[in-house]
PDB file of C-alpha atoms in Angstrom:
ATOM      1  CA  MET A   1     179.216 142.843 169.615  1.00 52.00           C
ATOM      2  CA  ASN A   2     178.281 144.151 166.158  1.00 62.00           C
ATOM      3  CA  SER A   3     176.311 147.311 166.973  1.00 67.00           C
ATOM      4  CA  ASN A   4     174.713 147.733 163.556  1.00 77.00           C
ATOM      5  CA  LYS A   5     173.498 144.143 163.529  1.00 83.00           C
ATOM      6  CA  ASP A   6     172.251 144.550 167.116  1.00 80.00           C
ATOM      7  CA  ILE A   7     170.333 147.676 166.149  1.00 82.00           C
ATOM      8  CA  GLU A   8     168.822 145.918 163.153  1.00 85.00           C
ATOM      9  CA  GLN A   9     167.763 142.954 165.324  1.00 87.00           C
ATOM     10  CA  ALA A  10     166.297 145.306 167.953  1.00 86.00           C
ATOM     11  CA  MET A  11     164.301 147.113 165.277  1.00 87.00           C
ATOM     12  CA  GLN A  12     162.985 143.789 163.965  1.00 90.00           C
ATOM     13  CA  ARG A  13     161.876 142.799 167.487  1.00 89.00           C
ATOM     14  CA  ILE A  14     160.075 146.147 167.808  1.00 88.00           C
ATOM     15  CA  ALA A  15     158.397 145.595 164.421  1.00 91.00           C
ATOM     16  CA  ASN A  16     157.289 142.099 165.494  1.00 92.00           C
ATOM     17  CA  LYS A  17     155.797 143.482 168.725  1.00 90.00           C
ATOM     18  CA  LEU A  18     153.963 146.157 166.738  1.00 90.00           C
ATOM     19  CA  LEU A  19     152.533 143.616 164.297  1.00 92.00           C
ATOM     20  CA  ALA A  20     151.350 141.397 167.156  1.00 91.00           C
ATOM     21  CA  ALA A  21     149.729 144.367 168.926  1.00 90.00           C
ATOM     22  CA  ILE A  22     148.013 145.582 165.737  1.00 90.00           C
ATOM     23  CA  ARG A  23     146.652 142.106 165.000  1.00 91.00           C
ATOM     24  CA  ASN A  24     145.396 141.843 168.577  1.00 89.00           C
ATOM     25  CA  GLU A  25     143.716 145.241 168.266  1.00 89.00           C
ATOM     26  CA  MET A  26     141.988 144.076 165.084  1.00 88.00           C
ATOM     27  CA  TRP A  27     140.613 141.003 166.898  1.00 87.00           C
ATOM     28  CA  ASN A  28     139.459 143.177 169.811  1.00 87.00           C
ATOM     29  CA  LYS A  29     137.659 145.583 167.476  1.00 84.00           C
ATOM     30  CA  GLY A  30     136.003 142.839 165.429  1.00 81.00           C
ATOM     31  CA  LEU A  31     137.771 143.598 162.157  1.00 82.00           C
ATOM     32  CA  VAL A  32     138.661 139.975 161.522  1.00 78.00           C
ATOM     33  CA  ASP A  33     136.298 138.137 159.214  1.00 78.00           C
ATOM     34  CA  THR A  34     138.140 136.176 156.561  1.00 78.00           C
ATOM     35  CA  GLN A  35     141.544 137.095 158.063  1.00 83.00           C
ATOM     36  CA  ASN A  36     142.717 138.423 154.682  1.00 85.00           C
ATOM     37  CA  LEU A  37     143.213 141.914 156.094  1.00 85.00           C
ATOM     38  CA  LEU A  38     144.792 140.580 159.281  1.00 85.00           C
ATOM     39  CA  ASN A  39     147.246 138.454 157.300  1.00 88.00           C
ATOM     40  CA  SER A  40     148.146 141.327 154.976  1.00 90.00           C
ATOM     41  CA  PHE A  41     150.230 143.086 157.657  1.00 91.00           C
ATOM     42  CA  GLU A  42     153.994 142.931 157.321  1.00 92.00           C
ATOM     43  CA  SER A  43     156.945 145.001 158.455  1.00 92.00           C
ATOM     44  CA  LYS A  44     160.022 146.288 156.675  1.00 92.00           C
ATOM     45  CA  ILE A  45     163.080 147.936 158.110  1.00 90.00           C
ATOM     46  CA  GLN A  46     164.320 150.793 155.927  1.00 89.00           C
ATOM     47  CA  GLY A  47     167.294 152.598 157.372  1.00 84.00           C
ATOM     48  CA  ASN A  48     166.162 153.928 160.742  1.00 81.00           C
ATOM     49  CA  ASP A  49     162.472 153.461 159.967  1.00 87.00           C
ATOM     50  CA  ILE A  50     160.081 150.629 160.678  1.00 88.00           C
ATOM     51  CA  LEU A  51     157.421 150.429 157.984  1.00 89.00           C
ATOM     52  CA  ILE A  52     154.153 148.649 158.739  1.00 90.00           C
ATOM     53  CA  LEU A  53     152.462 147.622 155.489  1.00 91.00           C
ATOM     54  CA  SER A  54     148.933 146.363 154.969  1.00 91.00           C
ATOM     55  CA  SER A  55     146.201 145.956 152.419  1.00 89.00           C
ATOM     56  CA  ALA A  56     144.859 149.135 150.830  1.00 87.00           C
ATOM     57  CA  TYR A  57     141.503 148.109 152.325  1.00 84.00           C
ATOM     58  CA  LEU A  58     142.595 148.939 155.902  1.00 87.00           C
ATOM     59  CA  PRO A  59     141.345 152.574 155.981  1.00 88.00           C
ATOM     60  CA  TYR A  60     137.879 151.447 154.848  1.00 87.00           C
ATOM     61  CA  ALA A  61     137.730 148.790 157.559  1.00 85.00           C
ATOM     62  CA  GLU A  62     138.878 151.275 160.199  1.00 87.00           C
ATOM     63  CA  PHE A  63     137.013 154.441 159.260  1.00 89.00           C
ATOM     64  CA  GLY A  64     134.381 153.431 156.722  1.00 88.00           C
ATOM     65  CA  ARG A  65     133.693 154.306 153.128  1.00 90.00           C
ATOM     66  CA  GLY A  66     132.404 157.674 151.981  1.00 92.00           C
ATOM     67  CA  ALA A  67     129.482 158.127 149.631  1.00 94.00           C
ATOM     68  CA  GLY A  68     130.116 157.584 145.954  1.00 93.00           C
ATOM     69  CA  LYS A  69     131.837 154.919 143.940  1.00 90.00           C
ATOM     70  CA  VAL A  70     132.232 151.427 145.411  1.00 91.00           C
ATOM     71  CA  PRO A  71     134.129 148.403 144.059  1.00 90.00           C
ATOM     72  CA  TYR A  72     132.329 146.592 141.240  1.00 91.00           C
ATOM     73  CA  ASP A  73     131.961 143.413 143.337  1.00 93.00           C
ATOM     74  CA  PHE A  74     130.803 145.236 146.492  1.00 92.00           C
ATOM     75  CA  PRO A  75     127.298 143.658 146.480  1.00 95.00           C
ATOM     76  CA  ASN A  76     128.842 140.172 146.403  1.00 94.00           C
ATOM     77  CA  ILE A  77     131.380 141.058 149.094  1.00 91.00           C
ATOM     78  CA  ILE A  78     128.566 142.262 151.372  1.00 93.00           C
ATOM     79  CA  ALA A  79     126.407 139.224 150.547  1.00 94.00           C
ATOM     80  CA  GLN A  80     129.233 136.816 151.392  1.00 93.00           C
ATOM     81  CA  TRP A  81     130.033 138.701 154.597  1.00 89.00           C
ATOM     82  CA  ALA A  82     126.378 138.631 155.709  1.00 92.00           C
ATOM     83  CA  ALA A  83     126.148 134.901 154.999  1.00 93.00           C
ATOM     84  CA  ARG A  84     129.355 134.192 156.982  1.00 90.00           C
ATOM     85  CA  LYS A  85     128.049 136.262 159.875  1.00 88.00           C
ATOM     86  CA  GLY A  86     124.740 134.394 159.770  1.00 91.00           C
ATOM     87  CA  ILE A  87     122.719 137.596 159.534  1.00 92.00           C
ATOM     88  CA  HIS A  88     119.027 136.732 159.535  1.00 93.00           C
ATOM     89  CA  LEU A  89     117.129 138.284 156.637  1.00 94.00           C
ATOM     90  CA  ASN A  90     113.393 138.839 156.969  1.00 93.00           C
ATOM     91  CA  LYS A  91     112.971 138.725 153.201  1.00 92.00           C
ATOM     92  CA  GLY A  92     115.076 138.422 150.087  1.00 94.00           C
ATOM     93  CA  THR A  93     118.433 136.783 149.536  1.00 95.00           C
ATOM     94  CA  TYR A  94     121.915 137.713 150.643  1.00 95.00           C
ATOM     95  CA  VAL A  95     122.522 139.050 147.138  1.00 94.00           C
ATOM     96  CA  ASP A  96     119.476 141.333 147.558  1.00 95.00           C
ATOM     97  CA  PHE A  97     120.879 142.437 150.919  1.00 95.00           C
ATOM     98  CA  GLY A  98     124.289 143.107 149.354  1.00 95.00           C
ATOM     99  CA  TRP A  99     122.682 145.175 146.608  1.00 96.00           C
ATOM    100  CA  ALA A 100     120.662 147.233 149.136  1.00 95.00           C
ATOM    101  CA  VAL A 101     123.723 147.916 151.308  1.00 94.00           C
ATOM    102  CA  THR A 102     125.679 148.903 148.205  1.00 94.00           C
ATOM    103  CA  GLN A 103     123.014 151.415 147.160  1.00 96.00           C
ATOM    104  CA  LYS A 104     122.882 152.951 150.643  1.00 95.00           C
ATOM    105  CA  THR A 105     126.673 153.111 150.833  1.00 94.00           C
ATOM    106  CA  LYS A 106     126.854 154.794 147.417  1.00 95.00           C
ATOM    107  CA  LYS A 107     124.355 157.408 148.532  1.00 96.00           C
ATOM    108  CA  TYR A 108     125.323 158.040 152.181  1.00 95.00           C
ATOM    109  CA  GLY A 109     128.599 156.259 152.899  1.00 94.00           C
ATOM    110  CA  SER A 110     129.025 153.373 155.337  1.00 90.00           C
ATOM    111  CA  ALA A 111     127.695 153.398 158.891  1.00 87.00           C
ATOM    112  CA  ARG A 112     131.201 153.833 160.307  1.00 86.00           C
ATOM    113  CA  TYR A 113     131.904 156.721 157.931  1.00 89.00           C
ATOM    114  CA  ARG A 114     128.602 158.443 158.814  1.00 89.00           C
ATOM    115  CA  GLY A 115     129.432 158.142 162.516  1.00 84.00           C
ATOM    116  CA  ASP A 116     126.726 155.572 163.270  1.00 81.00           C
ATOM    117  CA  ARG A 117     129.526 153.197 164.315  1.00 78.00           C
ATOM    118  CA  GLN A 118     132.701 154.033 166.183  1.00 77.00           C
ATOM    119  CA  PRO A 119     135.871 154.297 164.062  1.00 79.00           C
ATOM    120  CA  ALA A 120     138.119 151.296 164.611  1.00 82.00           C
ATOM    121  CA  ASP A 121     141.601 152.809 164.507  1.00 84.00           C
ATOM    122  CA  VAL A 122     143.861 149.791 164.921  1.00 85.00           C
ATOM    123  CA  LEU A 123     147.241 151.501 164.538  1.00 85.00           C
ATOM    124  CA  THR A 124     147.435 154.474 166.903  1.00 85.00           C
ATOM    125  CA  GLN A 125     146.973 152.726 170.250  1.00 84.00           C
ATOM    126  CA  PRO A 126     149.370 149.823 169.631  1.00 85.00           C
ATOM    127  CA  ILE A 127     152.025 152.252 168.422  1.00 85.00           C
ATOM    128  CA  GLU A 128     151.555 154.498 171.461  1.00 84.00           C
ATOM    129  CA  ASP A 129     151.475 151.563 173.879  1.00 82.00           C
ATOM    130  CA  ILE A 130     154.562 149.839 172.543  1.00 81.00           C
ATOM    131  CA  MET A 131     156.950 152.349 171.106  1.00 77.00           C
ATOM    132  CA  ASP A 132     158.272 154.338 174.083  1.00 74.00           C
ATOM    133  CA  ASP A 133     158.847 151.438 176.479  1.00 75.00           C
ATOM    134  CA  THR A 134     159.977 149.014 173.806  1.00 79.00           C
ATOM    135  CA  ILE A 135     162.454 151.416 172.260  1.00 76.00           C
ATOM    136  CA  GLN A 136     163.917 152.148 175.671  1.00 77.00           C
ATOM    137  CA  GLU A 137     164.126 148.430 176.511  1.00 79.00           C
ATOM    138  CA  GLU A 138     165.635 147.452 173.170  1.00 77.00           C
ATOM    139  CA  PHE A 139     168.191 150.216 172.845  1.00 77.00           C
ATOM    140  CA  ALA A 140     169.300 150.843 176.445  1.00 76.00           C
ATOM    141  CA  ALA A 141     171.888 148.058 176.424  1.00 74.00           C
ATOM    142  CA  ILE A 142     173.163 149.005 172.950  1.00 74.00           C
ATOM    143  CA  LEU A 143     173.481 152.644 173.985  1.00 76.00           C
ATOM    144  CA  ALA A 144     175.242 151.735 177.225  1.00 76.00           C
ATOM    145  CA  GLU A 145     177.762 149.589 175.334  1.00 74.00           C
ATOM    146  CA  ARG A 146     178.444 152.317 172.779  1.00 72.00           C
ATOM    147  CA  LEU A 147     178.992 154.857 175.576  1.00 76.00           C
ATOM    148  CA  ASP A 148     181.348 152.421 177.318  1.00 72.00           C
ATOM    149  CA  ASP A 149     183.294 152.046 174.070  1.00 72.00           C
ATOM    150  CA  LEU A 150     183.584 155.814 173.737  1.00 73.00           C
ATOM    151  CA  PHE A 151     184.852 156.390 177.250  1.00 76.00           C
ATOM    152  CA  THR A 152     187.130 153.390 177.732  1.00 67.00           C
TER     153      THR A 152
END
């Protein structure tokens, strides 16, 4: 048994479980629209660390956007989102809606940021749920073998 390779494989299995749990959490919290953000998640093993990487947009999806500057295409992004969601507009177009949301966001921040909507932290719970048990499961056999090698 090659212990270093076993450890690397165990870490990759842990990373895969984390990615699956994070993606599931995103579905449960309704943060999946075009799936671009969902598909941006990836893992990397660096030494003894598991890195979970995602789009720079993740914090805005989870916790909202503060007042101030917004991306130049924000009105179009909001208009396209509203159209995909089938939001019924009493008057105006989706572009008008996108512009209005952009102006409100610039002035006050997004609803999630202002606290009108619950933050959608998609990382903390999956990490807490998986890490302790999974690490113990994955490394118990490796640790037992290494201890056997030391004392035999």
